[in-house]
C-alpha cells in the first residue's frame, strides 16, 4: 500500500487521520499515568527517567536522519548500501552509548535532579536504568522512518506511532497490578521494542549489507547537527532540572501540559513535514519553486496551528477537567494555567520546525546550529537573571521558554523572509479576506459557546468540538474547492477509462 507519490494534500490528510487516532491513544496514555501517579514525586521521577533516552534519540537519531534523507533522495545508484551503512553504524553507536550510560547513570542522575536524595534518588536511578535500552531503538528510528518516507511509505510511519501508544497502554495496565509504579517504566521499554519490531522489517527491504564507506559522508556531517540538537537538549534538561527544584509535581505538570498542547504539532506539523521534506529536498535546486512550496506550507501550517491554539486556550478548562478526573492526584488548576501559557510556544515551535526543515533541505546544516546557540544564550541569560523569581513563580520559567522560541522563530523568519514577500493582487487579497473570515467566524463561535453553550460536560464539549472542526473544514473546502473538484474529476476519468 503506497500513498499518492506527488500529492502533498492527500498524503498529509491521510497522515493527519492516522495521527489523529494515535493522538487519542496518546491522551489516554497521559490519563493512565495521571491515574497511577498523578502529579506526585513518582510522576516527576518517571518523566525525568525517560528524559535521557528521548534526548539521545533526538540528538543522534534526528541529526543523522535529516542529513541522510537529503543524501538518500539525491542518490540514484547505491541507495541500499547507503541505508545499510547508516543503519548498522547507528546500531553500533547506540550500543556503545547505552553501555556507557548504564555505568554512568548514578552520576548523571545527580545532574538531572540535584535536590533528590534517599528513596527518591534510588527510584530515579532504577527507573532510568530500566528505560535506558530504549536508546537503541530511538537512535535507529530516525533513519528507519526517513527511509520509509523517501520510498513513499508514509502510512507505516503513522501507524507505528499508533502501535506504540496502544501497546504502551495495554502493557502498563497488565503490569500495574503486579509491580505498581514500575509498570510505567517496564511498559515503556516493552512498547518501544515492539514499535521497532513493527517498523524495522519493512525498512530492511531497502537495506543491503554494511559498508562504512557508504555512510562516511553522512556520518562526518552528523557532529554538526548533533551540536544543534544538543543545544536544544541542554535547554530541555535545564528546564526540567530547574523545575524539579521549584516544587513536587511541577515536572509532571509541565509534561502533561506539554504533551497536550503539542498535540497539534504531533498531529499537524509532523504530518505536513513528513510529506513536505522530501519535496523541499527535490526542489532545493530551484529557488523559485522552493520558496513557493515553503510559502504554501507555512501558510497552511500557520492557519492550522493558530486555530488549534484558539481551541486549546478556550476549552482547556473543560479538556483538563474531563481528562484528569482524579483531582486528588492532579493539580488541575495549575495544569490549566500552564496549558494556556504553552499555546503561543506551541505555535512558534511548529512554524520554526518547518523553517528548520527548509534549511536542512537546502543543505544548510550550520545555520540551525548558530541560531539555536544564540537563542540558547538569550534563554540562559534570562533564566539566570530571573532564577529567584522562577523559584517562587513557575510562570517565569515558561516566559523564558517563550522568549527562546520567539528568538529562534524571528531569526528563521528573517532568513526566509522571501516567503512573506508576496505581491498584492486579487489572489492575495482573496486569501487575506478568507483568513480574516475564518478567524472571525471561529472566534465568534468561541464567544457564543462561552456565553450560551458552556461546555460543562463531555457531550457539550464534543458537540462544540465537532462544530468547531466543521467550520474549519468548510472554510478550507471553500478555499481549495477548485483543486479538490479538479482532482475528483481526474480520478473519475481514470476510473471510467
PDB file of N, CA and C in Angstrom, residues 73-168:
ATOM      1  N   UNK A  73      17.714  10.909  -1.049  1.00  0.00           N
ATOM      2  CA  UNK A  73      16.824  11.366  -2.129  1.00  0.00           C
ATOM      3  C   UNK A  73      17.605  11.728  -3.389  1.00  0.00           C
ATOM      4  N   UNK A  74      18.813  12.263  -3.194  1.00  0.00           N
ATOM      5  CA  UNK A  74      19.619  12.684  -4.344  1.00  0.00           C
ATOM      6  C   UNK A  74      20.459  11.539  -4.902  1.00  0.00           C
ATOM      7  N   UNK A  75      20.608  10.460  -4.117  1.00  0.00           N
ATOM      8  CA  UNK A  75      21.370   9.292  -4.557  1.00  0.00           C
ATOM      9  C   UNK A  75      20.538   8.467  -5.536  1.00  0.00           C
ATOM     10  N   UNK A  76      21.153   7.980  -6.597  1.00  0.00           N
ATOM     11  CA  UNK A  76      20.409   7.201  -7.595  1.00  0.00           C
ATOM     12  C   UNK A  76      20.965   5.787  -7.789  1.00  0.00           C
ATOM     13  N   UNK A  77      22.189   5.541  -7.328  1.00  0.00           N
ATOM     14  CA  UNK A  77      22.837   4.266  -7.629  1.00  0.00           C
ATOM     15  C   UNK A  77      22.861   3.314  -6.434  1.00  0.00           C
ATOM     16  N   UNK A  78      23.393   3.764  -5.296  1.00  0.00           N
ATOM     17  CA  UNK A  78      23.665   2.844  -4.181  1.00  0.00           C
ATOM     18  C   UNK A  78      22.826   3.154  -2.945  1.00  0.00           C
ATOM     19  N   UNK A  79      21.522   3.302  -3.132  1.00  0.00           N
ATOM     20  CA  UNK A  79      20.643   3.629  -2.005  1.00  0.00           C
ATOM     21  C   UNK A  79      20.626   2.529  -0.945  1.00  0.00           C
ATOM     22  N   UNK A  80      20.567   1.278  -1.374  1.00  0.00           N
ATOM     23  CA  UNK A  80      20.503   0.170  -0.411  1.00  0.00           C
ATOM     24  C   UNK A  80      21.773   0.077   0.419  1.00  0.00           C
ATOM     25  N   UNK A  81      22.925   0.272  -0.213  1.00  0.00           N
ATOM     26  CA  UNK A  81      24.195   0.246   0.507  1.00  0.00           C
ATOM     27  C   UNK A  81      24.286   1.420   1.475  1.00  0.00           C
ATOM     28  N   UNK A  82      23.791   2.570   1.042  1.00  0.00           N
ATOM     29  CA  UNK A  82      23.781   3.764   1.891  1.00  0.00           C
ATOM     30  C   UNK A  82      22.915   3.524   3.128  1.00  0.00           C
ATOM     31  N   UNK A  83      21.708   2.981   2.923  1.00  0.00           N
ATOM     32  CA  UNK A  83      20.796   2.699   4.037  1.00  0.00           C
ATOM     33  C   UNK A  83      21.408   1.684   4.996  1.00  0.00           C
ATOM     34  N   UNK A  84      22.040   0.642   4.449  1.00  0.00           N
ATOM     35  CA  UNK A  84      22.662  -0.384   5.285  1.00  0.00           C
ATOM     36  C   UNK A  84      23.808   0.167   6.105  1.00  0.00           C
ATOM     37  N   UNK A  85      24.644   0.979   5.475  1.00  0.00           N
ATOM     38  CA  UNK A  85      25.791   1.566   6.170  1.00  0.00           C
ATOM     39  C   UNK A  85      25.365   2.423   7.351  1.00  0.00           C
ATOM     40  N   UNK A  86      24.378   3.282   7.146  1.00  0.00           N
ATOM     41  CA  UNK A  86      23.904   4.167   8.212  1.00  0.00           C
ATOM     42  C   UNK A  86      23.177   3.381   9.300  1.00  0.00           C
ATOM     43  N   UNK A  87      22.313   2.454   8.917  1.00  0.00           N
ATOM     44  CA  UNK A  87      21.513   1.685   9.878  1.00  0.00           C
ATOM     45  C   UNK A  87      22.410   0.918  10.854  1.00  0.00           C
ATOM     46  N   UNK A  88      23.371   0.162  10.315  1.00  0.00           N
ATOM     47  CA  UNK A  88      24.220  -0.662  11.176  1.00  0.00           C
ATOM     48  C   UNK A  88      25.243   0.183  11.940  1.00  0.00           C
ATOM     49  N   UNK A  89      25.667   1.299  11.354  1.00  0.00           N
ATOM     50  CA  UNK A  89      26.573   2.211  12.079  1.00  0.00           C
ATOM     51  C   UNK A  89      25.881   2.780  13.312  1.00  0.00           C
ATOM     52  N   UNK A  90      24.633   3.181  13.161  1.00  0.00           N
ATOM     53  CA  UNK A  90      23.884   3.739  14.288  1.00  0.00           C
ATOM     54  C   UNK A  90      23.611   2.682  15.347  1.00  0.00           C
ATOM     55  N   UNK A  91      23.407   1.455  14.914  1.00  0.00           N
ATOM     56  CA  UNK A  91      23.181   0.358  15.863  1.00  0.00           C
ATOM     57  C   UNK A  91      24.412   0.162  16.753  1.00  0.00           C
ATOM     58  N   UNK A  92      25.592   0.230  16.150  1.00  0.00           N
ATOM     59  CA  UNK A  92      26.843   0.095  16.907  1.00  0.00           C
ATOM     60  C   UNK A  92      27.033   1.288  17.844  1.00  0.00           C
ATOM     61  N   UNK A  93      26.810   2.501  17.315  1.00  0.00           N
ATOM     62  CA  UNK A  93      26.966   3.725  18.121  1.00  0.00           C
ATOM     63  C   UNK A  93      25.995   3.703  19.303  1.00  0.00           C
ATOM     64  N   UNK A  94      24.746   3.307  19.045  1.00  0.00           N
ATOM     65  CA  UNK A  94      23.739   3.244  20.094  1.00  0.00           C
ATOM     66  C   UNK A  94      24.100   2.265  21.195  1.00  0.00           C
ATOM     67  N   UNK A  95      24.684   1.119  20.819  1.00  0.00           N
ATOM     68  CA  UNK A  95      25.090   0.102  21.798  1.00  0.00           C
ATOM     69  C   UNK A  95      26.191   0.631  22.713  1.00  0.00           C
ATOM     70  N   UNK A  96      27.167   1.310  22.122  1.00  0.00           N
ATOM     71  CA  UNK A  96      28.279   1.877  22.916  1.00  0.00           C
ATOM     72  C   UNK A  96      27.751   2.924  23.901  1.00  0.00           C
ATOM     73  N   UNK A  97      26.870   3.803  23.422  1.00  0.00           N
ATOM     74  CA  UNK A  97      26.297   4.850  24.283  1.00  0.00           C
ATOM     75  C   UNK A  97      25.489   4.229  25.417  1.00  0.00           C
ATOM     76  N   UNK A  98      24.715   3.203  25.107  1.00  0.00           N
ATOM     77  CA  UNK A  98      23.893   2.525  26.109  1.00  0.00           C
ATOM     78  C   UNK A  98      24.752   1.957  27.234  1.00  0.00           C
ATOM     79  N   UNK A  99      25.842   1.257  26.880  1.00  0.00           N
ATOM     80  CA  UNK A  99      26.723   0.653  27.890  1.00  0.00           C
ATOM     81  C   UNK A  99      27.357   1.721  28.786  1.00  0.00           C
ATOM     82  N   UNK A 100      27.769   2.824  28.176  1.00  0.00           N
ATOM     83  CA  UNK A 100      28.381   3.910  28.954  1.00  0.00           C
ATOM     84  C   UNK A 100      27.375   4.538  29.922  1.00  0.00           C
ATOM     85  N   UNK A 101      26.156   4.778  29.441  1.00  0.00           N
ATOM     86  CA  UNK A 101      25.148   5.436  30.271  1.00  0.00           C
ATOM     87  C   UNK A 101      24.652   4.540  31.396  1.00  0.00           C
ATOM     88  N   UNK A 102      24.590   3.223  31.162  1.00  0.00           N
ATOM     89  CA  UNK A 102      24.199   2.300  32.225  1.00  0.00           C
ATOM     90  C   UNK A 102      25.183   2.387  33.399  1.00  0.00           C
ATOM     91  N   UNK A 103      26.471   2.584  33.073  1.00  0.00           N
ATOM     92  CA  UNK A 103      27.502   2.693  34.107  1.00  0.00           C
ATOM     93  C   UNK A 103      27.453   4.075  34.783  1.00  0.00           C
ATOM     94  N   UNK A 104      27.257   5.111  33.973  1.00  0.00           N
ATOM     95  CA  UNK A 104      27.360   6.481  34.480  1.00  0.00           C
ATOM     96  C   UNK A 104      26.058   7.076  34.989  1.00  0.00           C
ATOM     97  N   UNK A 105      24.944   6.351  34.878  1.00  0.00           N
ATOM     98  CA  UNK A 105      23.655   6.956  35.206  1.00  0.00           C
ATOM     99  C   UNK A 105      23.535   7.478  36.644  1.00  0.00           C
ATOM    100  N   UNK A 106      24.107   6.804  37.655  1.00  0.00           N
ATOM    101  CA  UNK A 106      24.031   7.372  39.012  1.00  0.00           C
ATOM    102  C   UNK A 106      24.613   8.785  39.096  1.00  0.00           C
ATOM    103  N   UNK A 107      25.714   9.020  38.366  1.00  0.00           N
ATOM    104  CA  UNK A 107      26.324  10.354  38.342  1.00  0.00           C
ATOM    105  C   UNK A 107      25.437  11.337  37.580  1.00  0.00           C
ATOM    106  N   UNK A 108      24.888  10.865  36.435  1.00  0.00           N
ATOM    107  CA  UNK A 108      24.029  11.716  35.604  1.00  0.00           C
ATOM    108  C   UNK A 108      22.766  12.115  36.359  1.00  0.00           C
ATOM    109  N   UNK A 109      22.245  11.193  37.177  1.00  0.00           N
ATOM    110  CA  UNK A 109      21.022  11.485  37.939  1.00  0.00           C
ATOM    111  C   UNK A 109      21.215  12.665  38.893  1.00  0.00           C
ATOM    112  N   UNK A 110      22.455  12.844  39.375  1.00  0.00           N
ATOM    113  CA  UNK A 110      22.775  13.981  40.244  1.00  0.00           C
ATOM    114  C   UNK A 110      22.593  15.300  39.492  1.00  0.00           C
ATOM    115  N   UNK A 111      22.920  15.280  38.211  1.00  0.00           N
ATOM    116  CA  UNK A 111      22.796  16.486  37.387  1.00  0.00           C
ATOM    117  C   UNK A 111      21.348  16.742  36.996  1.00  0.00           C
ATOM    118  N   UNK A 112      20.606  15.657  36.723  1.00  0.00           N
ATOM    119  CA  UNK A 112      19.217  15.801  36.299  1.00  0.00           C
ATOM    120  C   UNK A 112      18.331  16.294  37.442  1.00  0.00           C
ATOM    121  N   UNK A 113      18.527  15.723  38.630  1.00  0.00           N
ATOM    122  CA  UNK A 113      17.692  16.088  39.793  1.00  0.00           C
ATOM    123  C   UNK A 113      18.596  16.321  40.999  1.00  0.00           C
ATOM    124  N   UNK A 114      19.222  17.488  41.077  1.00  0.00           N
ATOM    125  CA  UNK A 114      20.211  17.737  42.143  1.00  0.00           C
ATOM    126  C   UNK A 114      19.637  17.745  43.550  1.00  0.00           C
ATOM    127  N   UNK A 115      18.333  17.958  43.696  1.00  0.00           N
ATOM    128  CA  UNK A 115      17.736  18.039  45.039  1.00  0.00           C
ATOM    129  C   UNK A 115      17.233  16.686  45.544  1.00  0.00           C
ATOM    130  N   UNK A 116      17.268  15.640  44.694  1.00  0.00           N
ATOM    131  CA  UNK A 116      16.771  14.331  45.104  1.00  0.00           C
ATOM    132  C   UNK A 116      17.782  13.627  46.013  1.00  0.00           C
ATOM    133  N   UNK A 117      17.262  12.878  46.989  1.00  0.00           N
ATOM    134  CA  UNK A 117      18.120  12.092  47.876  1.00  0.00           C
ATOM    135  C   UNK A 117      17.337  10.888  48.389  1.00  0.00           C
ATOM    136  N   UNK A 118      18.027   9.952  49.013  1.00  0.00           N
ATOM    137  CA  UNK A 118      17.362   8.805  49.607  1.00  0.00           C
ATOM    138  C   UNK A 118      16.581   7.975  48.620  1.00  0.00           C
ATOM    139  N   UNK A 119      15.336   7.638  48.982  1.00  0.00           N
ATOM    140  CA  UNK A 119      14.483   6.774  48.155  1.00  0.00           C
ATOM    141  C   UNK A 119      14.163   7.412  46.815  1.00  0.00           C
ATOM    142  N   UNK A 120      14.039   8.747  46.789  1.00  0.00           N
ATOM    143  CA  UNK A 120      13.753   9.444  45.524  1.00  0.00           C
ATOM    144  C   UNK A 120      14.888   9.220  44.532  1.00  0.00           C
ATOM    145  N   UNK A 121      16.119   9.391  45.002  1.00  0.00           N
ATOM    146  CA  UNK A 121      17.285   9.210  44.137  1.00  0.00           C
ATOM    147  C   UNK A 121      17.422   7.761  43.683  1.00  0.00           C
ATOM    148  N   UNK A 122      17.228   6.814  44.589  1.00  0.00           N
ATOM    149  CA  UNK A 122      17.322   5.391  44.248  1.00  0.00           C
ATOM    150  C   UNK A 122      16.276   4.988  43.210  1.00  0.00           C
ATOM    151  N   UNK A 123      15.057   5.515  43.380  1.00  0.00           N
ATOM    152  CA  UNK A 123      13.973   5.204  42.431  1.00  0.00           C
ATOM    153  C   UNK A 123      14.276   5.780  41.061  1.00  0.00           C
ATOM    154  N   UNK A 124      14.807   6.996  41.019  1.00  0.00           N
ATOM    155  CA  UNK A 124      15.177   7.620  39.740  1.00  0.00           C
ATOM    156  C   UNK A 124      16.239   6.800  39.027  1.00  0.00           C
ATOM    157  N   UNK A 125      17.249   6.344  39.754  1.00  0.00           N
ATOM    158  CA  UNK A 125      18.321   5.535  39.149  1.00  0.00           C
ATOM    159  C   UNK A 125      17.762   4.216  38.608  1.00  0.00           C
ATOM    160  N   UNK A 126      16.889   3.571  39.391  1.00  0.00           N
ATOM    161  CA  UNK A 126      16.297   2.298  38.962  1.00  0.00           C
ATOM    162  C   UNK A 126      15.414   2.503  37.726  1.00  0.00           C
ATOM    163  N   UNK A 127      14.537   3.517  37.766  1.00  0.00           N
ATOM    164  CA  UNK A 127      13.687   3.829  36.616  1.00  0.00           C
ATOM    165  C   UNK A 127      14.551   4.113  35.380  1.00  0.00           C
ATOM    166  N   UNK A 128      15.598   4.918  35.592  1.00  0.00           N
ATOM    167  CA  UNK A 128      16.465   5.299  34.473  1.00  0.00           C
ATOM    168  C   UNK A 128      17.150   4.113  33.831  1.00  0.00           C
ATOM    169  N   UNK A 129      17.672   3.212  34.657  1.00  0.00           N
ATOM    170  CA  UNK A 129      18.372   2.047  34.110  1.00  0.00           C
ATOM    171  C   UNK A 129      17.428   1.081  33.407  1.00  0.00           C
ATOM    172  N   UNK A 130      16.178   1.049  33.838  1.00  0.00           N
ATOM    173  CA  UNK A 130      15.187   0.192  33.166  1.00  0.00           C
ATOM    174  C   UNK A 130      14.911   0.706  31.750  1.00  0.00           C
ATOM    175  N   UNK A 131      14.770   2.030  31.597  1.00  0.00           N
ATOM    176  CA  UNK A 131      14.351   2.584  30.294  1.00  0.00           C
ATOM    177  C   UNK A 131      15.524   2.912  29.372  1.00  0.00           C
ATOM    178  N   UNK A 132      16.758   2.889  29.869  1.00  0.00           N
ATOM    179  CA  UNK A 132      17.908   3.257  29.028  1.00  0.00           C
ATOM    180  C   UNK A 132      18.047   2.439  27.736  1.00  0.00           C
ATOM    181  N   UNK A 133      17.717   1.116  27.713  1.00  0.00           N
ATOM    182  CA  UNK A 133      17.811   0.374  26.453  1.00  0.00           C
ATOM    183  C   UNK A 133      16.968   0.951  25.310  1.00  0.00           C
ATOM    184  N   UNK A 134      16.003   1.796  25.656  1.00  0.00           N
ATOM    185  CA  UNK A 134      15.196   2.470  24.623  1.00  0.00           C
ATOM    186  C   UNK A 134      16.090   3.298  23.706  1.00  0.00           C
ATOM    187  N   UNK A 135      17.278   3.682  24.204  1.00  0.00           N
ATOM    188  CA  UNK A 135      18.226   4.456  23.395  1.00  0.00           C
ATOM    189  C   UNK A 135      18.523   3.750  22.070  1.00  0.00           C
ATOM    190  N   UNK A 136      18.710   2.427  22.118  1.00  0.00           N
ATOM    191  CA  UNK A 136      18.984   1.664  20.890  1.00  0.00           C
ATOM    192  C   UNK A 136      17.888   1.865  19.857  1.00  0.00           C
ATOM    193  N   UNK A 137      16.643   1.786  20.336  1.00  0.00           N
ATOM    194  CA  UNK A 137      15.502   1.946  19.432  1.00  0.00           C
ATOM    195  C   UNK A 137      15.402   3.379  18.917  1.00  0.00           C
ATOM    196  N   UNK A 138      15.532   4.352  19.819  1.00  0.00           N
ATOM    197  CA  UNK A 138      15.337   5.752  19.429  1.00  0.00           C
ATOM    198  C   UNK A 138      16.421   6.246  18.471  1.00  0.00           C
ATOM    199  N   UNK A 139      17.639   5.690  18.588  1.00  0.00           N
ATOM    200  CA  UNK A 139      18.742   6.107  17.713  1.00  0.00           C
ATOM    201  C   UNK A 139      18.508   5.665  16.266  1.00  0.00           C
ATOM    202  N   UNK A 140      17.987   4.446  16.076  1.00  0.00           N
ATOM    203  CA  UNK A 140      17.809   3.943  14.706  1.00  0.00           C
ATOM    204  C   UNK A 140      16.465   4.344  14.082  1.00  0.00           C
ATOM    205  N   UNK A 141      15.488   4.724  14.902  1.00  0.00           N
ATOM    206  CA  UNK A 141      14.158   5.013  14.365  1.00  0.00           C
ATOM    207  C   UNK A 141      14.160   6.161  13.358  1.00  0.00           C
ATOM    208  N   UNK A 142      15.023   7.162  13.577  1.00  0.00           N
ATOM    209  CA  UNK A 142      15.077   8.299  12.655  1.00  0.00           C
ATOM    210  C   UNK A 142      15.415   7.879  11.236  1.00  0.00           C
ATOM    211  N   UNK A 143      16.445   7.028  11.096  1.00  0.00           N
ATOM    212  CA  UNK A 143      16.864   6.557   9.767  1.00  0.00           C
ATOM    213  C   UNK A 143      15.838   5.594   9.183  1.00  0.00           C
ATOM    214  N   UNK A 144      15.242   4.763  10.034  1.00  0.00           N
ATOM    215  CA  UNK A 144      14.213   3.822   9.560  1.00  0.00           C
ATOM    216  C   UNK A 144      13.027   4.581   8.962  1.00  0.00           C
ATOM    217  N   UNK A 145      12.514   5.563   9.698  1.00  0.00           N
ATOM    218  CA  UNK A 145      11.354   6.334   9.206  1.00  0.00           C
ATOM    219  C   UNK A 145      11.731   7.181   7.991  1.00  0.00           C
ATOM    220  N   UNK A 146      12.958   7.719   7.972  1.00  0.00           N
ATOM    221  CA  UNK A 146      13.397   8.519   6.821  1.00  0.00           C
ATOM    222  C   UNK A 146      13.437   7.669   5.552  1.00  0.00           C
ATOM    223  N   UNK A 147      13.931   6.421   5.683  1.00  0.00           N
ATOM    224  CA  UNK A 147      13.996   5.508   4.520  1.00  0.00           C
ATOM    225  C   UNK A 147      12.593   5.184   4.005  1.00  0.00           C
ATOM    226  N   UNK A 148      11.676   4.908   4.921  1.00  0.00           N
ATOM    227  CA  UNK A 148      10.296   4.604   4.523  1.00  0.00           C
ATOM    228  C   UNK A 148       9.623   5.823   3.898  1.00  0.00           C
ATOM    229  N   UNK A 149       9.847   7.011   4.468  1.00  0.00           N
ATOM    230  CA  UNK A 149       9.275   8.236   3.903  1.00  0.00           C
ATOM    231  C   UNK A 149       9.795   8.498   2.497  1.00  0.00           C
ATOM    232  N   UNK A 150      11.115   8.277   2.301  1.00  0.00           N
ATOM    233  CA  UNK A 150      11.729   8.514   0.984  1.00  0.00           C
ATOM    234  C   UNK A 150      11.167   7.573  -0.070  1.00  0.00           C
ATOM    235  N   UNK A 151      10.649   6.410   0.386  1.00  0.00           N
ATOM    236  CA  UNK A 151      10.054   5.439  -0.546  1.00  0.00           C
ATOM    237  C   UNK A 151       8.519   5.485  -0.519  1.00  0.00           C
ATOM    238  N   UNK A 152       7.983   6.650  -0.032  1.00  0.00           N
ATOM    239  CA  UNK A 152       6.538   6.924  -0.039  1.00  0.00           C
ATOM    240  C   UNK A 152       5.707   5.959   0.815  1.00  0.00           C
ATOM    241  N   UNK A 153       6.339   5.399   1.848  1.00  0.00           N
ATOM    242  CA  UNK A 153       5.587   4.523   2.751  1.00  0.00           C
ATOM    243  C   UNK A 153       5.270   5.284   4.047  1.00  0.00           C
ATOM    244  N   UNK A 154       4.656   6.458   3.832  1.00  0.00           N
ATOM    245  CA  UNK A 154       4.333   7.357   4.938  1.00  0.00           C
ATOM    246  C   UNK A 154       3.398   6.702   5.950  1.00  0.00           C
ATOM    247  N   UNK A 155       2.468   5.919   5.442  1.00  0.00           N
ATOM    248  CA  UNK A 155       1.432   5.364   6.316  1.00  0.00           C
ATOM    249  C   UNK A 155       2.020   4.467   7.402  1.00  0.00           C
ATOM    250  N   UNK A 156       3.128   3.753   7.079  1.00  0.00           N
ATOM    251  CA  UNK A 156       3.764   2.875   8.063  1.00  0.00           C
ATOM    252  C   UNK A 156       4.302   3.678   9.245  1.00  0.00           C
ATOM    253  N   UNK A 157       4.848   4.865   8.941  1.00  0.00           N
ATOM    254  CA  UNK A 157       5.383   5.728   9.991  1.00  0.00           C
ATOM    255  C   UNK A 157       4.250   6.191  10.908  1.00  0.00           C
ATOM    256  N   UNK A 158       3.117   6.553  10.300  1.00  0.00           N
ATOM    257  CA  UNK A 158       1.962   6.985  11.085  1.00  0.00           C
ATOM    258  C   UNK A 158       1.397   5.872  11.949  1.00  0.00           C
ATOM    259  N   UNK A 159       1.256   4.688  11.366  1.00  0.00           N
ATOM    260  CA  UNK A 159       0.700   3.543  12.100  1.00  0.00           C
ATOM    261  C   UNK A 159       1.645   3.114  13.214  1.00  0.00           C
ATOM    262  N   UNK A 160       2.940   3.292  13.000  1.00  0.00           N
ATOM    263  CA  UNK A 160       3.931   2.905  14.005  1.00  0.00           C
ATOM    264  C   UNK A 160       3.697   3.625  15.333  1.00  0.00           C
ATOM    265  N   UNK A 161       3.397   4.924  15.270  1.00  0.00           N
ATOM    266  CA  UNK A 161       3.099   5.678  16.484  1.00  0.00           C
ATOM    267  C   UNK A 161       1.843   5.168  17.173  1.00  0.00           C
ATOM    268  N   UNK A 162       0.872   4.752  16.379  1.00  0.00           N
ATOM    269  CA  UNK A 162      -0.375   4.209  16.919  1.00  0.00           C
ATOM    270  C   UNK A 162      -0.123   2.880  17.634  1.00  0.00           C
ATOM    271  N   UNK A 163       0.676   2.016  17.012  1.00  0.00           N
ATOM    272  CA  UNK A 163       1.030   0.719  17.617  1.00  0.00           C
ATOM    273  C   UNK A 163       1.722   0.944  18.961  1.00  0.00           C
ATOM    274  N   UNK A 164       2.653   1.879  18.982  1.00  0.00           N
ATOM    275  CA  UNK A 164       3.395   2.188  20.203  1.00  0.00           C
ATOM    276  C   UNK A 164       2.456   2.615  21.333  1.00  0.00           C
ATOM    277  N   UNK A 165       1.534   3.552  21.045  1.00  0.00           N
ATOM    278  CA  UNK A 165       0.617   4.061  22.076  1.00  0.00           C
ATOM    279  C   UNK A 165      -0.293   2.965  22.621  1.00  0.00           C
ATOM    280  N   UNK A 166      -0.820   2.124  21.721  1.00  0.00           N
ATOM    281  CA  UNK A 166      -1.735   1.051  22.147  1.00  0.00           C
ATOM    282  C   UNK A 166      -1.006   0.034  23.024  1.00  0.00           C
ATOM    283  N   UNK A 167       0.183  -0.394  22.573  1.00  0.00           N
ATOM    284  CA  UNK A 167       0.959  -1.379  23.340  1.00  0.00           C
ATOM    285  C   UNK A 167       1.346  -0.803  24.701  1.00  0.00           C
ATOM    286  N   UNK A 168       1.714   0.472  24.729  1.00  0.00           N
ATOM    287  CA  UNK A 168       2.109   1.138  25.969  1.00  0.00           C
ATOM    288  C   UNK A 168       0.983   1.109  27.000  1.00  0.00           C
TER     289      UNK A 168
END
